[in-house]
Each structure stands twice: as structure tokens, then as C-alpha cells.
Short mmCIF file of C-alpha atoms in Angstrom, two decimals:
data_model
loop_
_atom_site.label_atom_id
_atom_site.label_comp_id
_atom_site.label_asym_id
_atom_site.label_seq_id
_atom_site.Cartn_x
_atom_site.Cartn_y
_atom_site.Cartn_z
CA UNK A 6 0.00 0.00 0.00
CA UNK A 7 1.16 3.71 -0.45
CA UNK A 8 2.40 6.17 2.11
CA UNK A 9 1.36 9.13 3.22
CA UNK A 10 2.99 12.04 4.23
CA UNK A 11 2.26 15.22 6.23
CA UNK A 12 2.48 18.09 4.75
CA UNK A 13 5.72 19.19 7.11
CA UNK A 14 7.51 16.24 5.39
CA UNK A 15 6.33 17.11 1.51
CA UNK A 16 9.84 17.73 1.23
CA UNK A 17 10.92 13.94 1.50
CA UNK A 18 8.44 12.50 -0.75
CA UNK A 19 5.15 14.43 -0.07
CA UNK A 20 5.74 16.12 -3.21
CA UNK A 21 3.11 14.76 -6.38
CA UNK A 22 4.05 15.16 -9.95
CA UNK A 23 2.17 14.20 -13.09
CA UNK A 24 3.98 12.37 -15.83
CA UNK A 25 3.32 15.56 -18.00
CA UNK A 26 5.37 17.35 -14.87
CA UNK A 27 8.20 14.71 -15.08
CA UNK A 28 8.81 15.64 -18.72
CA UNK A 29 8.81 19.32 -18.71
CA UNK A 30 11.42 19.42 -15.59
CA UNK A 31 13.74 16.72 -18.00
CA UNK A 32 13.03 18.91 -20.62
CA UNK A 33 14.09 22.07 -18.74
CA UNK A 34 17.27 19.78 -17.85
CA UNK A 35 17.95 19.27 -21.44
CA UNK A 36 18.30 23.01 -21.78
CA UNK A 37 14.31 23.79 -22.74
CA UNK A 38 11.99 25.82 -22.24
CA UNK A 39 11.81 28.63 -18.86
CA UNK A 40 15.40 29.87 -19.09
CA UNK A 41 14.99 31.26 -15.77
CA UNK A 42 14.15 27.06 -14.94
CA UNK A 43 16.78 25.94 -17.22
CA UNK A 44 19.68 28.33 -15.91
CA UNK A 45 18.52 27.16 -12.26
CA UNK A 46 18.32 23.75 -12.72
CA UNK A 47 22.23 23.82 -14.55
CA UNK A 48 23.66 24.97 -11.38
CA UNK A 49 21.96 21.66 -9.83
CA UNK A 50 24.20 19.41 -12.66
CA UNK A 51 27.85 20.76 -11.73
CA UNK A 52 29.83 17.08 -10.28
CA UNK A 53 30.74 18.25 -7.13
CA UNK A 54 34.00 16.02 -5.33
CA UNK A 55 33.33 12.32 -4.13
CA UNK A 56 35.27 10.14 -2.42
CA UNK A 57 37.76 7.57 -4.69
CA UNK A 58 35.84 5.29 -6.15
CA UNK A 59 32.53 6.70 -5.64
CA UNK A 60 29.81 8.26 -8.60
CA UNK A 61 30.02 11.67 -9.64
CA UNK A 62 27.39 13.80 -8.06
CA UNK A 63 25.92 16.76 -8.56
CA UNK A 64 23.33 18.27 -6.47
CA UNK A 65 20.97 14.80 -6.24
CA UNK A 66 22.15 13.27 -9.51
CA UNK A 67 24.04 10.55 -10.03
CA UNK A 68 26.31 10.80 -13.17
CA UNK A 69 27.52 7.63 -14.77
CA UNK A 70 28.69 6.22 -17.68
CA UNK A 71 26.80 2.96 -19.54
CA UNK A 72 28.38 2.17 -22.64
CA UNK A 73 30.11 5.07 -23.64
CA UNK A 74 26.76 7.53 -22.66
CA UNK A 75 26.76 9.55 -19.64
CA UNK A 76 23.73 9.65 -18.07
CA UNK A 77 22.16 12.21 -15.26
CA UNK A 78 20.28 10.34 -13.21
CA UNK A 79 17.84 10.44 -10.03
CA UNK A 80 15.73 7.50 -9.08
CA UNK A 81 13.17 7.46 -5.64
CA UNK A 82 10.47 5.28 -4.23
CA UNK A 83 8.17 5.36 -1.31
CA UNK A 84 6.20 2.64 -0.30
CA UNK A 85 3.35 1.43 -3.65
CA UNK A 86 5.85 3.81 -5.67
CA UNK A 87 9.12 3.53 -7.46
CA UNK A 88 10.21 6.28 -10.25
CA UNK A 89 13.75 7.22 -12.09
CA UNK A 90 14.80 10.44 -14.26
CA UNK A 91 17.68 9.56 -16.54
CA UNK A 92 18.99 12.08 -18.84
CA UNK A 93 21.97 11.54 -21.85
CA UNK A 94 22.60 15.69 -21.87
CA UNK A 95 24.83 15.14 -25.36
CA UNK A 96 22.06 13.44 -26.85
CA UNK A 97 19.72 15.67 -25.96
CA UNK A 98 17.37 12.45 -24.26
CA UNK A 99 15.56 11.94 -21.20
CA UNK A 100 13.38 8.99 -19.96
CA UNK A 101 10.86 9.31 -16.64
CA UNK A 102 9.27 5.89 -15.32
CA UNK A 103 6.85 6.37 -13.01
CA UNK A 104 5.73 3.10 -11.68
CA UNK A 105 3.10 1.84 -9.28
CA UNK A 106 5.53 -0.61 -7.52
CA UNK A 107 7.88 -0.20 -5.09
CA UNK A 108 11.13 -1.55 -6.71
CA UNK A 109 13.64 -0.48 -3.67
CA UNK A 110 14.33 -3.91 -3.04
CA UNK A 111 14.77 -5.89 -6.55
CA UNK A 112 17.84 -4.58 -7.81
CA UNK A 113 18.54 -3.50 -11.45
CA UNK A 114 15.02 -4.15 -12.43
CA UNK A 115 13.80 -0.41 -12.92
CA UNK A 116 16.94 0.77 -14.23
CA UNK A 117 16.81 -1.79 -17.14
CA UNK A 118 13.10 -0.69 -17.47
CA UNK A 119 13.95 2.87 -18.00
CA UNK A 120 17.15 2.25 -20.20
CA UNK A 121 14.87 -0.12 -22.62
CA UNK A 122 12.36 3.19 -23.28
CA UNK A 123 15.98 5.01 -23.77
CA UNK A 124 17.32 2.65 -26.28
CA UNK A 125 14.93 -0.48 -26.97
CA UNK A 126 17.75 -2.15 -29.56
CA UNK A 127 20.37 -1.50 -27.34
CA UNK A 128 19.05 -2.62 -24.31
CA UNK A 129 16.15 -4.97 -24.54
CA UNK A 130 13.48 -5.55 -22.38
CA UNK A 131 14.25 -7.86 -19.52
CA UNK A 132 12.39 -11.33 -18.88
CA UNK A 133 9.25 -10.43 -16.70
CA UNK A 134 9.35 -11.68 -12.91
CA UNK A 135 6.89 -14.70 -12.91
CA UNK A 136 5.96 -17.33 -9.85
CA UNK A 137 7.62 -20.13 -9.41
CA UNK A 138 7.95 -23.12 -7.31
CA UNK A 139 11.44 -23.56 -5.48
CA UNK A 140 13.06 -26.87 -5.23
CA UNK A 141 13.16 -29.09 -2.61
CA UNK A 142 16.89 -28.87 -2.63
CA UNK A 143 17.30 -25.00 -1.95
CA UNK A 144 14.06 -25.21 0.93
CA UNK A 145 16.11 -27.48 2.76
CA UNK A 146 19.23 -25.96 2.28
CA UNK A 147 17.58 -22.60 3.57
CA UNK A 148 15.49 -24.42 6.58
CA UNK A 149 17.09 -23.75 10.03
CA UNK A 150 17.89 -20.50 12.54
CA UNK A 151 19.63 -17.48 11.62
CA UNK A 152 20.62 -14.06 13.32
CA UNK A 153 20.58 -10.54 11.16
CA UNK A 154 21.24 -7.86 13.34
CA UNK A 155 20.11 -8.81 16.28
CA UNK A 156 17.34 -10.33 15.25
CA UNK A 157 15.98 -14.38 15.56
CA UNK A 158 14.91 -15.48 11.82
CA UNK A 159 13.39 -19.28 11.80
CA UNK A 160 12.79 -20.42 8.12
CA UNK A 161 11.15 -23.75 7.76
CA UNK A 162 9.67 -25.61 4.91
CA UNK A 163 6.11 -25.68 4.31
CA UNK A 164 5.79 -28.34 1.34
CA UNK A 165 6.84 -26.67 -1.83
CA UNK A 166 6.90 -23.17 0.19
CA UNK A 167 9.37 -21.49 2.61
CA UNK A 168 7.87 -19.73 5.68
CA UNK A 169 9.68 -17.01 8.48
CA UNK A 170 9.57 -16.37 11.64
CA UNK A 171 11.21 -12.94 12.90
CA UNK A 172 11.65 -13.01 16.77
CA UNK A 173 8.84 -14.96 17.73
CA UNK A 174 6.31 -13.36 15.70
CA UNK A 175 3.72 -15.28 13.68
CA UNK A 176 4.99 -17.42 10.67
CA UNK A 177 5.27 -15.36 7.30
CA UNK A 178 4.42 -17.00 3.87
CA UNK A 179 7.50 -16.00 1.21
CA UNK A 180 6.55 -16.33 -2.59
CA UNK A 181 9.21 -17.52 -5.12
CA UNK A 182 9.87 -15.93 -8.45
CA UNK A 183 11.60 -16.82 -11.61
CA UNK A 184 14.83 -14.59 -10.98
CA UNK A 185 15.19 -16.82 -7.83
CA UNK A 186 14.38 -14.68 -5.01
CA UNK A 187 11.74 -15.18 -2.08
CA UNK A 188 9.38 -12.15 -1.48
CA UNK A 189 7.36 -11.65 1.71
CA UNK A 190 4.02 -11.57 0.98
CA UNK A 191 2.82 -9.71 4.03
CA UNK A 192 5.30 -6.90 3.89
CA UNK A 193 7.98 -5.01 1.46
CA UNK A 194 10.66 -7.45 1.69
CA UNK A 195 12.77 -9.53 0.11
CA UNK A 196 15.46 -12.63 0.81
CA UNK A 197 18.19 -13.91 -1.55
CA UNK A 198 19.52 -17.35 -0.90
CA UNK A 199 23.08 -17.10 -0.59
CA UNK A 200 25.22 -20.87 -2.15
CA UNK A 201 28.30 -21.31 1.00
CA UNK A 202 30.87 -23.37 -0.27
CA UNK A 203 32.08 -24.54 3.07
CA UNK A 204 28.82 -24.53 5.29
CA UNK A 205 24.92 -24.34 5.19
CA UNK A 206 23.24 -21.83 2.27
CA UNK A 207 22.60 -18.61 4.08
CA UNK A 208 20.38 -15.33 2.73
CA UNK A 209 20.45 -11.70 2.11
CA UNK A 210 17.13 -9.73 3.66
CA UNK A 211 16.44 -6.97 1.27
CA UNK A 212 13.80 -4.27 2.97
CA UNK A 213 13.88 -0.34 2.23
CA UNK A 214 16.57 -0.36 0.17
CA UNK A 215 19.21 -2.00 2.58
CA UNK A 216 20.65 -5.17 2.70
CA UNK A 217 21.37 -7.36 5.60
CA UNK A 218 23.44 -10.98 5.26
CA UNK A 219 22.03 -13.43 7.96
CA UNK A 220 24.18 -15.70 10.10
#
């Protein structure tokens, strides 16, 4: 479901925007329209210094460079809500996704959303996320008691399905999906299994944008 946010906090994603919105402020990024807006906005684009080995920045874009194109880039989500700005300033292109999914927690999936509107030959639509069913093999490798920061996580098998239990709280049913990756279905969540060469398969808990490695 979506948040919502007093108005003292508009500033942190209270703030709505139409699609229509979305394209006039990449527009005005892209050098068009307002110049007052564009010459504003220009001053928001300068890198600014970043530790070694960290992206270029300017003021709340992330530059970076995908096959020889440097892209401006901003992406957000709140929860029922994920969007991303990306903007090639040489080629004078700019794609907004606005989507009704919170994607914080699944990786590069709306980033190779957005590029495929960019460039569909160049960077083709990714396989869909579909249900699936989990083999026996990785439930029982998974099955057993783990700590993550502090906290007591029980996963068990339930016939072809894996179910949690955080602390003593009430079991939680996990879904399975084609790219391999359990999703709570009662929350925004998300656990990776994790192969160990030399001991038991462990997991990575993926939840507002953070990720945890259980023990």
C-alpha cells in the first residue's frame, strides 16, 4: 500500500508530480523551455567532489557512464511507488518511469526498465518476474535458525513453500519468483539465498533499500 505524508515532510516525498510534470522538468534539464528554470536547474548538474571510487554527483544526480553515454540520473520510491529520471545531456534524451511498484528492493530491475524506453535495440526488455515453485533442494538448504542484526529469523519448509519467523512473531508466507528470489508476501521485503561453499546456504534480507546478510 502507499504512504502518506504530512504536509511538514512534503519535502521527502510528499511532493506529487504528473507524468506531464516529469517531462517538462527533463526537458528544462535538457536546456528547454523557462530559461529562468533551465539556468537554475544547470547549477543543480555541476559534479561536485566524491570520495575515490565513488559516482560523480551533482546536487541529487548521479552521473555515470553505460556504454560510452553519460547519463544524469535520479531515481526514488516510497512505499506502492518507485520512479527514475535519466537524462543523456549530449544526446539531448531523457526517460521518466513512473511506476506503481515499489522496486527499492529488486535490484537492477527499474533501471533496465527505463534504459529499454531510452534505447529499446540496445538494451532490450528484460524477462518479466513470474511465480515459481522452489526446489526441494534450496528449501532445505535454507530451513534452520539465523541471526541478522540482532534479530531471531526461523525459516522452515512448508511443502513446496518457505515460511519465516522474525523473533517470535507469527509465521510469514514467502513467494518464489523466476529470478530466484523469495518475497514476503505480508510486507515489502525480500530474501536472496546465498550458495556457502564450506557450510549451510545462508540469505540476504532486502527491505527499504538496505541489505542485511544473515548468520
Amino acid at each position: 500500500p502507499h504512504w502518506g505524508f504530512p504536509d511538514r515532510m512534503a519535502g521527502v516525498g510528499g511532493v506529487r508530480a504528473s507524468l506531464d510534470d516529469m517531462v517538462a522538468y527533463a526537458s528544462a534539464v535538457l536546456g528547454r523551455g523557462d530559461a529562468d528554470t533551465v539556468a537554475t536547474l544547470a547549477q543543480t548538474l555541476h559534479p561536485i567532489a566524491m570520495p575515490a571510487g565513488g559516482p560523480s554527483m551533482g546536487m541529487a544526480w548521479t552521473v555515470t557512464e553505460i556504454d560510452g553515454h553519460v547519463f544524469t540520473a535520479h531515481d526514488g520510491g516510497t512505499g506502492g511507488f518507485s520512479s527514475l529520471l535519466v537524462v543523456d545531456r549530449e544526446r539531448g534524451r531523457a526517460v521518466v518511469a513512473l511506476v506503481d511498484t515499489n522496486f527499492a528492493n529488486l535490484g537492477s530491475d527499474l533501471v533496465d526498465l527505463t534504459l529499454h524506453l531510452y534505447d529499446p535495440d540496445a538494451y532490450p526488455v528484460p524477462p518479466p518476474r513470474l511465480l515459481a515453485t522452489p526446489t526441494g533442494e534450496l528449501l532445505d538448504a535454507l530451513e534452520g535458525d539465523y541471526v541478522l542484526e540482532g534479530m531471531q529469523i526461523t525459516l522452515e519448509r512448508s511443502g513446496d513453500r518457505l515460511r519465516g519467523r522474525i523473533d517470535g512473531s507469527e509465521l510469514i508466507p514467502f513467494g518464489y519468483d523466476s529470478y530466484g528470489v523469495f518475497f514476503a508476501t505480508t510486507f515489502e521485503a525480500v530474501l536472496v539465498p546465498v550458495p556457502v561453499d564450506d557450510g549451510p546456504d545462508v540469505f540476504d534480507l532486502l527491505a527499504g533499500g538496505g541489505v542485511l546478510r544473515a548468520e
